[in-house]
XYZ file of C-alpha atoms in Angstrom:
742
model
C 15.349 51.885 69.493
C 16.738 48.678 70.359
C 15.067 49.056 74.068
C 11.842 49.712 72.189
C 12.417 46.704 70.119
C 13.265 44.322 73.247
C 10.256 45.789 75.126
C 7.953 44.892 72.017
C 9.043 41.401 71.496
C 8.765 40.876 75.389
C 4.960 41.569 75.272
C 4.525 39.291 72.068
C 6.321 36.510 74.005
C 9.663 36.322 72.033
C 12.152 35.871 74.497
C 15.238 35.200 72.396
C 14.613 38.553 70.152
C 13.853 40.561 73.740
C 16.902 39.534 75.199
C 18.717 40.417 72.738
C 17.480 43.671 71.850
C 17.237 44.583 75.383
C 20.920 43.499 76.348
C 22.217 45.417 73.253
C 20.932 48.569 74.535
C 21.705 48.173 77.638
C 25.155 47.608 76.528
C 25.550 50.355 74.208
C 23.612 53.304 75.873
C 26.114 56.140 76.917
C 25.605 59.831 77.709
C 22.272 61.519 77.470
C 20.509 58.001 76.753
C 21.768 56.663 79.397
C 20.860 59.178 81.911
C 17.190 59.018 80.644
C 16.755 55.500 79.630
C 18.815 53.481 82.048
C 15.935 52.639 84.527
C 13.662 51.840 82.285
C 15.470 49.337 80.537
C 16.731 47.738 83.802
C 13.030 47.197 85.028
C 12.760 45.651 81.090
C 16.099 43.336 81.642
C 14.832 42.381 85.114
C 11.425 41.027 83.760
C 13.579 39.063 81.319
C 15.989 37.738 83.584
C 13.021 36.519 85.712
C 11.403 34.948 82.611
C 14.931 33.073 82.057
C 14.580 31.997 85.655
C 17.650 33.909 86.686
C 15.573 35.540 89.486
C 18.435 36.741 91.452
C 19.755 38.723 88.849
C 16.492 40.019 88.185
C 16.086 41.129 91.947
C 19.463 43.085 91.222
C 17.991 45.226 88.384
C 14.593 46.011 89.953
C 16.645 47.157 92.805
C 18.962 49.434 90.704
C 15.929 50.612 88.709
C 13.897 51.370 92.094
C 16.895 53.155 93.927
C 17.139 55.217 90.559
C 13.619 56.156 90.393
C 13.496 57.227 93.907
C 16.655 59.285 93.559
C 15.107 60.928 90.573
C 11.807 61.303 92.019
C 10.036 59.775 89.021
C 6.973 58.386 90.740
C 5.525 56.755 87.860
C 8.530 54.937 87.221
C 8.992 53.827 90.763
C 5.337 52.585 90.804
C 5.938 50.728 87.708
C 8.733 49.300 88.651
C 7.519 47.796 92.044
C 4.482 46.526 90.171
C 6.468 44.789 87.162
C 8.565 43.338 90.307
C 5.336 42.161 92.107
C 3.977 40.701 88.896
C 7.205 38.501 88.284
C 7.309 37.348 91.985
C 3.825 36.648 91.360
C 4.536 34.356 88.462
C 7.021 32.815 90.363
C 4.816 31.627 93.386
C 6.722 33.786 95.813
C 3.336 35.127 97.185
C 4.625 37.241 100.205
C 7.471 38.858 98.448
C 4.840 39.501 95.607
C 2.660 41.236 98.066
C 4.961 43.587 99.711
C 5.900 44.700 95.865
C 2.202 45.278 94.768
C 1.377 47.125 97.898
C 4.279 49.742 97.684
C 2.977 50.040 93.844
C -0.482 50.418 95.323
C 0.538 53.056 98.359
C 2.817 55.346 95.947
C -0.195 55.308 93.025
C -3.094 56.163 95.411
C -0.999 58.911 97.422
C 0.055 60.644 94.381
C -3.264 60.189 91.894
C -1.071 57.773 89.471
C -3.257 55.361 87.575
C -4.454 52.400 89.844
C -6.067 49.945 87.116
C -2.925 47.638 87.011
C -2.420 47.756 90.875
C -6.010 46.300 91.345
C -5.735 43.811 88.672
C -2.246 42.446 90.217
C -3.483 42.616 93.584
C -6.487 40.688 92.552
C -4.516 38.281 91.056
C -2.623 37.863 94.300
C -5.925 37.627 96.270
C -6.981 34.693 93.875
C -3.695 32.635 94.083
C -3.862 33.270 97.856
C -7.526 31.564 98.179
C -9.025 35.024 99.124
C -11.634 34.832 96.403
C -13.690 37.780 97.543
C -10.994 40.234 98.091
C -9.927 39.111 94.649
C -13.503 39.465 92.988
C -13.679 43.128 94.454
C -10.156 44.190 93.232
C -10.819 42.773 89.756
C -14.162 44.761 89.464
C -12.819 47.990 90.528
C -9.781 47.088 87.465
C -12.608 46.444 84.906
C -14.520 49.567 86.053
C -11.590 51.730 85.529
C -10.454 50.394 82.371
C -13.814 50.490 81.166
C -14.819 54.257 82.191
C -14.423 57.289 79.803
C -11.118 58.177 80.904
C -9.684 54.660 81.394
C -6.912 52.917 79.206
C -7.695 50.418 76.760
C -9.458 47.752 78.158
C -7.010 44.606 78.585
C -8.342 41.074 77.922
C -6.147 39.858 81.135
C -8.301 41.887 83.373
C -11.558 39.816 82.214
C -9.745 36.866 82.043
C -8.485 37.170 85.572
C -12.037 37.908 86.977
C -13.667 35.326 84.878
C -11.225 33.021 86.398
C -12.300 34.039 89.877
C -16.060 33.829 89.080
C -15.362 30.418 87.915
C -13.646 29.455 91.199
C -16.710 31.061 92.959
C -19.192 29.054 90.927
C -20.691 32.071 89.120
C -20.487 30.053 85.771
C -22.618 32.437 83.987
C -20.798 35.589 84.835
C -17.646 33.491 84.167
C -18.481 32.906 80.810
C -19.583 36.171 80.023
C -16.306 37.670 81.242
C -14.144 35.206 79.255
C -16.418 35.850 76.344
C -15.268 39.712 76.312
C -11.495 38.190 77.331
C -11.351 36.193 74.069
C -12.719 39.220 71.835
C -10.132 41.313 73.138
C -7.322 38.836 73.032
C -8.233 38.057 69.226
C -7.659 41.804 68.793
C -4.455 41.477 70.577
C -3.399 38.787 68.329
C -4.470 40.399 65.179
C -2.260 43.386 66.224
C 0.843 41.285 66.986
C 3.940 41.502 65.222
C 3.445 38.779 62.154
C 6.988 37.106 62.547
C 6.686 33.353 63.498
C 8.418 33.778 66.898
C 5.953 36.467 68.094
C 2.760 34.286 66.878
C 4.290 31.194 68.849
C 4.608 33.414 71.900
C 0.908 34.773 71.430
C -0.291 31.367 71.480
C 1.229 30.695 74.804
C -0.279 33.844 76.362
C -3.440 32.968 75.054
C -3.790 29.728 76.015
C -4.684 30.605 79.878
C -7.736 32.774 78.601
C -8.908 30.087 76.047
C -8.439 27.510 78.854
C -10.282 29.213 81.452
C -13.167 29.901 78.944
C -13.225 25.884 77.846
C -13.691 25.136 81.495
C -16.372 27.667 82.371
C -18.156 27.037 79.231
C -18.192 23.088 79.487
C -19.272 23.225 83.071
C -22.009 25.184 82.455
C -23.176 23.125 79.362
C -23.142 20.004 81.845
C -25.662 22.074 84.130
C -27.738 23.269 81.602
C -27.341 20.828 78.592
C -27.213 23.955 75.970
C -25.177 22.553 73.077
C -24.300 26.235 71.790
C -21.986 26.311 74.813
C -20.229 22.848 73.597
C -19.890 24.040 70.101
C -18.385 27.462 71.331
C -15.718 25.907 73.840
C -14.923 23.268 70.768
C -14.316 26.087 68.439
C -12.326 27.745 71.245
C -10.161 24.870 71.765
C -8.947 24.651 68.375
C -8.765 28.122 67.436
C -5.884 28.673 69.311
C -4.286 25.155 68.578
C -1.199 25.417 66.177
C -2.871 29.153 64.419
C 0.884 30.191 63.997
C 1.437 27.160 61.721
C -1.827 27.648 59.774
C -0.622 31.115 59.500
C 3.054 30.316 58.593
C 2.037 27.585 56.171
C -0.328 30.197 54.172
C 2.351 32.661 54.322
C 4.960 30.498 52.298
C 2.446 29.095 49.933
C 1.341 32.570 49.210
C 4.965 33.827 48.668
C 5.177 34.745 44.900
C 8.858 35.824 44.772
C 11.878 33.874 46.727
C 12.865 34.741 50.150
C 15.749 37.293 49.621
C 19.329 36.527 50.124
C 19.568 38.272 53.229
C 17.244 35.984 54.538
C 19.175 32.669 53.441
C 22.508 34.466 54.745
C 20.884 34.868 58.213
C 19.911 31.160 58.129
C 23.657 30.422 57.277
C 24.474 32.555 60.094
C 22.189 30.485 62.508
C 23.686 27.252 61.193
C 27.007 28.601 62.002
C 25.855 29.762 65.095
C 24.578 26.490 66.196
C 27.494 24.130 65.098
C 29.580 26.616 67.400
C 26.952 26.090 70.234
C 27.215 22.190 69.930
C 30.717 22.484 70.074
C 31.178 24.707 72.769
C 28.951 24.926 75.341
C 29.286 28.621 76.734
C 27.365 31.827 77.092
C 28.998 33.609 73.986
C 27.372 30.715 72.108
C 24.104 31.005 73.427
C 24.189 34.922 73.141
C 25.035 34.274 68.985
C 22.480 32.170 68.702
C 19.808 34.789 70.227
C 21.207 37.298 68.394
C 20.688 35.289 64.656
C 17.195 34.433 65.909
C 16.578 37.861 66.675
C 17.502 38.888 63.206
C 15.274 36.528 61.593
C 12.412 37.646 63.620
C 13.017 41.167 62.293
C 13.175 40.086 58.843
C 10.389 37.970 58.944
C 8.324 40.677 60.522
C 8.863 42.587 57.320
C 8.011 40.007 54.713
C 5.146 38.480 55.951
C 1.522 39.622 56.091
C -0.654 40.186 59.137
C -2.283 37.371 60.865
C -6.076 36.282 59.881
C -8.528 34.308 62.174
C -9.344 31.314 61.154
C -12.731 30.589 59.117
C -15.811 29.947 61.560
C -18.236 27.330 62.391
C -15.150 24.511 62.593
C -17.527 21.885 64.737
C -20.180 21.784 61.902
C -17.570 21.647 59.270
C -15.673 19.397 60.470
C -18.500 16.800 61.223
C -19.363 17.423 57.361
C -15.669 16.589 56.371
C -15.387 13.142 58.150
C -16.296 9.981 56.321
C -18.434 7.231 58.098
C -15.496 5.569 59.180
C -13.698 8.291 60.802
C -13.563 9.939 64.293
C -12.196 13.167 65.468
C -10.880 13.216 69.015
C -10.019 16.724 70.407
C -8.171 16.644 73.901
C -7.835 19.841 76.014
C -6.265 18.964 79.468
C -7.004 21.619 82.592
C -6.176 22.221 85.670
C -8.797 20.933 87.705
C -10.764 18.964 84.930
C -9.852 18.093 81.268
C -12.160 17.508 78.447
C -12.824 15.374 75.148
C -14.584 16.201 72.656
C -15.502 13.180 70.120
C -17.167 14.351 66.585
C -18.502 12.022 63.875
C -21.007 12.454 60.879
C -23.672 12.763 63.522
C -22.379 15.437 65.826
C -20.206 15.981 68.967
C -20.282 14.550 71.968
C -18.004 16.008 75.190
C -16.510 13.879 78.099
C -15.046 15.097 81.210
C -11.338 13.742 82.282
C -9.459 13.903 85.015
C -7.275 16.685 85.735
C -3.861 17.552 83.840
C -1.845 16.604 86.611
C -3.304 13.090 86.966
C -3.353 12.601 82.922
C 0.149 13.308 82.605
C 1.557 11.357 85.068
C -0.147 8.535 83.594
C 0.976 9.493 79.996
C 4.220 9.501 81.317
C 4.521 6.019 82.919
C 3.005 4.889 79.950
C 5.303 6.329 77.772
C 8.299 5.370 79.821
C 7.263 1.432 80.338
C 6.892 0.973 76.372
C 9.966 2.559 75.418
C 11.948 0.853 78.110
C 10.047 -2.222 77.330
C 9.267 -3.188 80.946
C 6.692 -5.464 82.938
C 4.475 -2.499 83.562
C 4.026 -1.641 79.918
C 1.131 -3.790 79.400
C -0.852 -2.274 82.585
C 0.600 1.229 82.450
C -0.530 1.374 78.936
C -4.160 0.182 79.725
C -4.585 2.246 82.486
C -3.832 5.639 80.144
C -6.327 3.957 77.446
C -8.840 3.485 80.164
C -8.520 6.902 80.886
C -8.132 8.868 77.615
C -10.227 6.386 75.421
C -12.422 4.445 78.071
C -15.204 6.986 78.341
C -16.137 6.737 74.533
C -19.482 5.511 73.385
C -19.688 2.123 71.750
C -20.266 3.765 68.346
C -16.877 5.935 68.605
C -14.975 3.053 70.034
C -15.929 1.046 66.841
C -14.608 3.921 64.260
C -12.007 2.122 62.374
C -9.817 5.470 62.181
C -9.228 7.814 64.661
C -8.147 11.336 64.105
C -6.291 13.029 66.854
C -6.025 16.767 68.177
C -4.122 16.426 70.988
C -3.561 18.755 73.916
C 0.290 19.078 74.073
C 0.789 17.127 77.371
C -0.374 14.107 74.968
C 2.218 14.438 72.028
C 4.595 11.976 73.506
C 1.930 9.315 74.145
C 2.439 6.165 71.681
C -1.242 6.045 71.344
C -0.863 3.067 68.546
C 0.919 0.966 71.245
C -1.437 1.351 74.050
C -3.263 -1.899 75.159
C -7.097 -1.980 74.875
C -8.363 -3.547 77.913
C -10.275 -6.454 77.321
C -9.546 -8.801 80.378
C -12.546 -11.026 81.055
C -13.036 -12.190 84.669
C -11.529 -15.570 83.526
C -8.601 -13.969 82.109
C -8.129 -12.124 85.197
C -7.611 -15.163 87.094
C -5.229 -16.831 84.798
C -1.105 -16.130 85.647
C 0.794 -13.503 83.434
C 2.180 -16.292 81.697
C -1.103 -17.805 80.581
C -2.667 -14.624 79.826
C -3.172 -13.898 75.728
C -1.128 -11.424 74.395
C -2.541 -7.924 74.331
C -4.742 -6.188 71.732
C -3.092 -2.825 70.723
C -4.982 0.312 69.652
C -3.220 -0.208 66.289
C -4.982 -3.499 65.817
C -8.125 -1.659 66.144
C -7.803 1.658 64.425
C -5.603 3.864 61.927
C -4.455 6.710 64.140
C -3.339 10.093 62.819
C -2.090 13.097 64.441
C -3.414 16.388 62.934
C -2.102 19.588 64.132
C -5.457 21.014 64.803
C -9.280 20.739 63.635
C -8.959 24.064 61.863
C -5.632 23.133 60.125
C -7.016 20.008 59.334
C -10.135 21.259 57.611
C -8.155 23.800 55.683
C -5.865 20.838 54.018
C -8.860 18.975 53.144
C -10.113 22.121 51.234
C -6.772 22.139 49.064
C -6.757 21.001 45.623
C -5.115 17.617 44.988
C -1.617 17.536 44.008
C -1.452 17.824 40.184
C 0.804 15.106 38.289
C 2.779 13.793 41.731
C 6.049 12.361 40.467
C 5.813 8.564 41.773
C 9.496 9.525 43.022
C 11.302 7.775 46.228
C 14.177 9.892 47.383
C 16.352 8.483 49.964
C 18.763 10.376 52.370
C 21.172 8.478 54.630
C 24.395 7.204 55.515
C 26.051 10.408 55.368
C 29.726 10.756 55.853
C 30.459 12.099 59.601
C 33.911 12.010 59.993
C 37.529 12.307 57.807
C 38.383 9.247 58.363
C 35.697 7.564 56.257
C 37.218 5.938 53.363
C 34.266 7.458 51.177
C 35.294 11.036 51.945
C 37.637 11.239 48.766
C 34.808 10.715 45.982
C 31.809 12.543 45.349
C 29.386 10.928 42.646
C 27.516 13.472 40.405
C 23.522 13.588 40.692
C 21.753 14.996 37.889
C 19.712 18.159 38.469
C 19.566 19.197 34.992
C 16.466 21.466 33.417
C 15.013 21.987 37.146
C 13.988 25.563 38.402
C 12.477 26.138 41.511
C 12.438 29.109 43.553
C 14.851 27.947 46.366
C 17.999 29.514 46.894
C 20.539 27.794 49.430
C 23.678 28.733 48.281
C 24.160 31.195 50.831
C 23.440 28.810 53.513
C 26.363 26.703 52.554
C 29.144 29.486 52.042
C 32.271 29.490 53.924
C 33.344 32.274 55.895
C 36.914 32.251 54.522
C 37.064 29.017 52.685
C 39.240 27.130 55.279
C 38.902 23.627 56.419
C 38.394 23.097 59.594
C 38.291 20.648 62.561
C 34.667 19.504 63.599
C 35.676 19.186 67.195
C 33.166 17.420 69.381
C 30.553 17.195 66.375
C 32.449 14.086 65.141
C 29.327 11.475 64.680
C 29.497 7.869 64.333
C 28.637 6.399 60.986
C 25.146 4.793 60.445
C 26.146 1.717 58.483
C 22.693 -0.030 58.329
C 21.181 3.159 57.105
C 22.500 2.246 53.526
C 20.678 -0.953 53.945
C 17.602 0.895 55.081
C 17.243 2.808 51.843
C 17.956 0.088 49.778
C 15.292 -1.970 51.154
C 12.877 0.896 50.986
C 13.679 1.814 47.507
C 13.207 -1.973 46.444
C 9.796 -2.181 48.256
C 8.890 1.220 46.702
C 6.949 0.909 43.082
C 8.426 3.415 41.190
C 11.359 5.687 40.857
C 14.135 6.114 43.401
C 16.992 8.550 43.960
C 19.416 7.624 46.770
C 21.623 10.428 48.224
C 24.256 8.413 50.171
C 27.703 9.198 51.457
C 29.106 12.307 50.114
C 26.146 12.936 48.048
C 23.772 13.422 51.101
C 23.930 17.051 50.698
C 21.777 19.858 51.200
C 22.364 21.061 47.496
C 21.358 17.254 46.203
C 18.322 17.302 48.559
C 17.190 20.459 47.126
C 17.843 19.435 43.400
C 15.814 16.211 44.383
C 12.941 18.305 46.100
C 12.367 20.629 43.027
C 10.754 17.453 41.590
C 8.110 17.335 44.232
C 8.585 13.334 44.978
C 6.077 11.235 46.855
C 8.315 10.475 49.617
C 11.358 12.078 50.907
C 13.191 9.467 53.507
C 15.827 10.622 56.038
C 17.908 7.912 57.706
C 20.446 10.069 59.265
C 21.468 11.528 62.614
C 18.732 13.788 64.209
C 20.778 16.000 66.418
C 18.921 17.018 69.646
C 19.344 20.817 70.952
C 18.198 22.013 74.251
C 17.579 25.516 75.963
C 18.613 25.051 79.420
C 15.859 26.104 82.000
C 18.401 28.103 84.480
C 20.238 29.685 81.639
C 23.355 29.000 83.776
C 25.701 29.987 80.844
C 25.610 26.491 78.972
C 23.218 27.747 76.173
C 22.655 25.809 73.457
C 23.992 22.292 73.949
C 24.028 18.558 72.635
C 21.043 16.648 73.187
C 23.170 14.528 75.632
C 24.049 16.213 78.887
C 27.534 14.751 78.336
C 27.962 15.953 74.531
C 27.681 13.701 71.499
C 28.674 10.487 72.595
C 29.217 7.696 69.886
C 26.837 4.762 69.841
C 24.906 2.583 67.497
C 21.693 4.673 67.622
C 20.077 7.029 65.023
C 20.352 10.377 66.829
C 20.969 12.027 70.166
C 18.166 12.725 72.163
C 17.656 15.551 74.849
C 19.297 14.833 78.170
C 17.741 15.068 81.513
C 18.717 18.372 82.400
C 16.908 21.364 80.276
C 13.973 20.958 77.900
C 14.560 19.868 74.203
C 14.013 22.761 71.703
C 14.461 20.773 68.356
C 15.951 18.604 66.105
C 18.875 18.917 63.644
C 19.002 16.742 60.418
C 22.870 16.021 60.097
C 24.082 15.476 56.179
C 27.556 14.926 55.252
C 30.566 17.047 56.043
C 31.014 20.202 54.263
C 34.536 21.482 53.241
C 34.764 22.752 56.580
C 34.781 18.982 57.934
C 31.444 19.901 59.499
C 28.155 18.508 58.952
C 25.725 20.273 57.109
C 22.641 20.935 59.388
C 19.191 21.119 58.409
C 17.195 23.069 60.965
C 13.674 23.683 61.271
C 14.041 27.428 60.781
C 15.483 26.475 57.065
C 13.014 23.853 56.273
C 10.007 26.060 57.193
C 11.281 28.645 54.901
C 10.892 26.569 51.707
C 7.931 26.251 49.769
C 7.730 22.531 48.240
C 5.114 20.102 47.250
C 6.038 16.889 48.735
C 3.770 13.946 49.430
C 5.275 12.337 52.653
C 8.569 13.118 54.649
C 9.954 10.219 56.892
C 12.348 11.016 59.573
C 13.539 7.426 60.671
C 16.103 8.845 62.868
C 16.080 8.603 66.901
C 13.923 11.027 68.440
C 13.085 12.819 65.241
C 9.756 14.017 66.276
C 11.697 15.733 69.676
C 10.876 19.126 69.870
C 9.736 21.856 72.575
C 6.182 21.417 73.445
C 4.228 24.498 74.053
C 0.752 25.341 74.989
C -1.237 26.571 72.123
C 1.643 25.581 69.544
C 1.978 21.788 70.219
C 5.314 20.038 68.918
C 7.634 22.263 67.785
C 10.815 21.192 65.879
C 11.145 19.072 62.510
C 8.076 17.613 62.083
C 6.097 20.972 61.964
C 9.045 22.823 60.007
C 8.062 20.025 57.411
C 4.363 20.781 57.371
C 4.876 24.487 57.135
C 6.624 23.800 54.061
C 4.154 21.873 52.420
C 4.237 18.267 53.177
C 1.079 16.564 53.145
C 2.253 13.886 56.026
C 5.360 13.533 58.211
C 6.217 10.126 60.148
C 8.413 10.792 63.210
C 9.673 9.081 66.351
C 9.105 9.591 69.608
C 12.305 8.175 71.325
C 15.620 6.315 69.907
C 15.364 3.623 67.378
C 18.045 0.900 66.657
C 20.452 1.439 63.488
C 18.825 -1.519 61.485
C 17.918 -2.002 58.084
C 14.701 -0.812 58.280
C 12.338 -3.920 58.695
C 9.248 -1.485 59.477
C 9.764 0.966 56.565
C 10.421 -1.938 53.946
C 6.939 -2.954 54.886
C 5.509 0.351 55.162
C 6.562 1.261 51.625
C 5.231 -2.054 50.373
C 2.107 -1.099 51.366
C 1.888 2.577 50.452
C 2.874 2.102 46.961
C 1.871 -1.394 46.080
C -1.477 -1.211 47.341
C -2.445 2.433 47.118
C -2.782 2.811 50.817
C -2.799 6.150 52.402
C 0.217 6.801 54.746
C -1.599 6.346 57.616
C -3.226 3.206 56.779
C 0.222 2.062 55.360
C 1.636 2.734 58.632
C -0.628 0.804 60.578
C -0.314 -2.352 58.076
C 3.407 -2.012 58.688
C 3.241 -1.924 62.507
C 0.612 -4.864 62.167
C 3.244 -6.886 60.310
C 5.780 -6.213 63.082
C 3.604 -7.386 65.874
C 3.145 -10.427 64.009
C 6.808 -11.354 63.144
C 9.189 -13.208 65.129
C 11.739 -11.504 67.271
C 12.423 -7.968 68.767
C 10.706 -6.093 66.000
C 7.217 -7.382 67.600
C 7.625 -5.343 70.736
C 5.903 -2.030 70.831
C 9.172 -0.402 72.057
C 10.313 -0.699 68.275
C 7.022 -0.101 66.116
C 5.459 1.997 68.741
C 8.015 4.949 68.364
C 6.733 5.974 64.973
C 3.678 8.034 64.572
C 2.079 10.165 61.490
C 1.123 13.542 61.811
C -1.272 14.247 58.695
C -2.578 17.166 56.415
C -5.366 15.068 54.975
């Protein structure tokens, strides 16, 4: 059963759960089980090791499985193992080795009359990658023919997907579109049949992004040839259908839950918190395995608790155009390997623009983001080049829209759009020296920008009823106690939470295993001295009631008590601990964001180091009785059901998270939206520990002038631009952006 769960989670794309269950089965089997199933599990574990970039271990597992199948004369498993090995080598772009493995699988299947559909499919993929499109087309034709026959297997979406990609490369656009339409239909059915837990949904989005991207390219290229507007509508809706579908499903489930999540769920969350703390303190394989095991347990619980995935409503394009006001523009980006796309949608309808390939845009985006963040001399030129690439093609009527809603390809989520200079230099200005040229005009000076998770998600949010009787309450959380030497450690001020009932049970998440007080080891954080002043300044600017949770009061329990009151704003001025999962899985596991560990400094947070990819952020609250900071993690936050208006994460790189194709930005931003926040403000990079000049202005505009959050953020950024000193630099105000539901 453990092995079957591991195989199932691998198919669903949940790597953590797949590894946990497969390793468990591999280690625990004995006797007859070992005799019957060892080789099959070696194949599954070999595939997982390849997915973890541990190719030498993967090859050894495949070798053992193949040798064992050969000795046992198990021809079906022998061929299947060679086929699976060829697939993994193909994913690693080791084409000669993949060819040897796949041809051996084909030889055995052909000789012994075993099913050949997978062999034809994989060999077709191989020939496509080798550039032999004629052979690839013939092989994939045969794979589709076998799957479609009366005795064939259930047709797989990827057979039509790969044949459609070959036909796209051959320029057979109509045939490519036909194949990829079938692939999309089958992929949707595959998505609906998947396990309804969060990790599996996210895995699905990653797998299916390939077929959606291929269909979009084929359909848009055919649209440019034929002018058939139905094709453009179809590709737009495909682009938005897969974008953040897991977030949409998660939000709907949380809001539809009548009863609380069971205590066992919060106990598992508590276990995940303890595992993450241990991983932050000790970078080792055991810590990594503990985190994986706890995530796997959460996945099993979620699969049993939630309802199956439901498709998004149709006619997204026409409904989006109708929902936009005359001043608003929806911009949807889809980056592709050979060409990228931009749909511009206003009330009059859509226009499609072709953009450069993904690699070129990513290079420009990285250069611009780095230059703005580091405040280099190249910031203006790099930002202008990126602006010209992304927004330069827009028609004047679009350029003049004051409000831009951005549905971004994941590769663009790190771009500080508001801080991009708008190219406007005349010939006369070009002739001037840099010192004599006028100051750049930034996007924020012309447009209010707001990132949305996707057009479908935004449409559902706009259709929700307005919040009833929102409390004009500002809740600030900051200046926590991070070390035992803090003089405030001794006293705890009571915070009123009388007469409030809310289905949020978090006591299990703070329970100690033994009640012992332990040392926090390497997890001692520097105090954020200025964060107290930041909260004071923000509360003074807020035109309404304020509750500030500082020092020992910056605890999970006190925060939850205030969230029950449905506050208009929740503002965090705390450390955000960045975690990462190393690409090579070399035994370091889940480690602090800095490659050298948590290093004391003046910035509010620890960002991801150069090695590995960022996973998500953890909000660090005050020390517990175990002398460890309470960590609010995305998995816990996403399990809440709240009605907060705005969540502000002013800590360093608070919007950090793994960026996944199809899913977009993971981490705290996504978690707060899933829990029910209407908007979230986060930062893209490290920000100074200062008294909150930008947010002081932000709350003044938000509460005193009844602006919506995106307009208030823009007004505050404009105020910073026109202020003297370092706050006028885009490096400061450009770090912050808003993700909205409305």
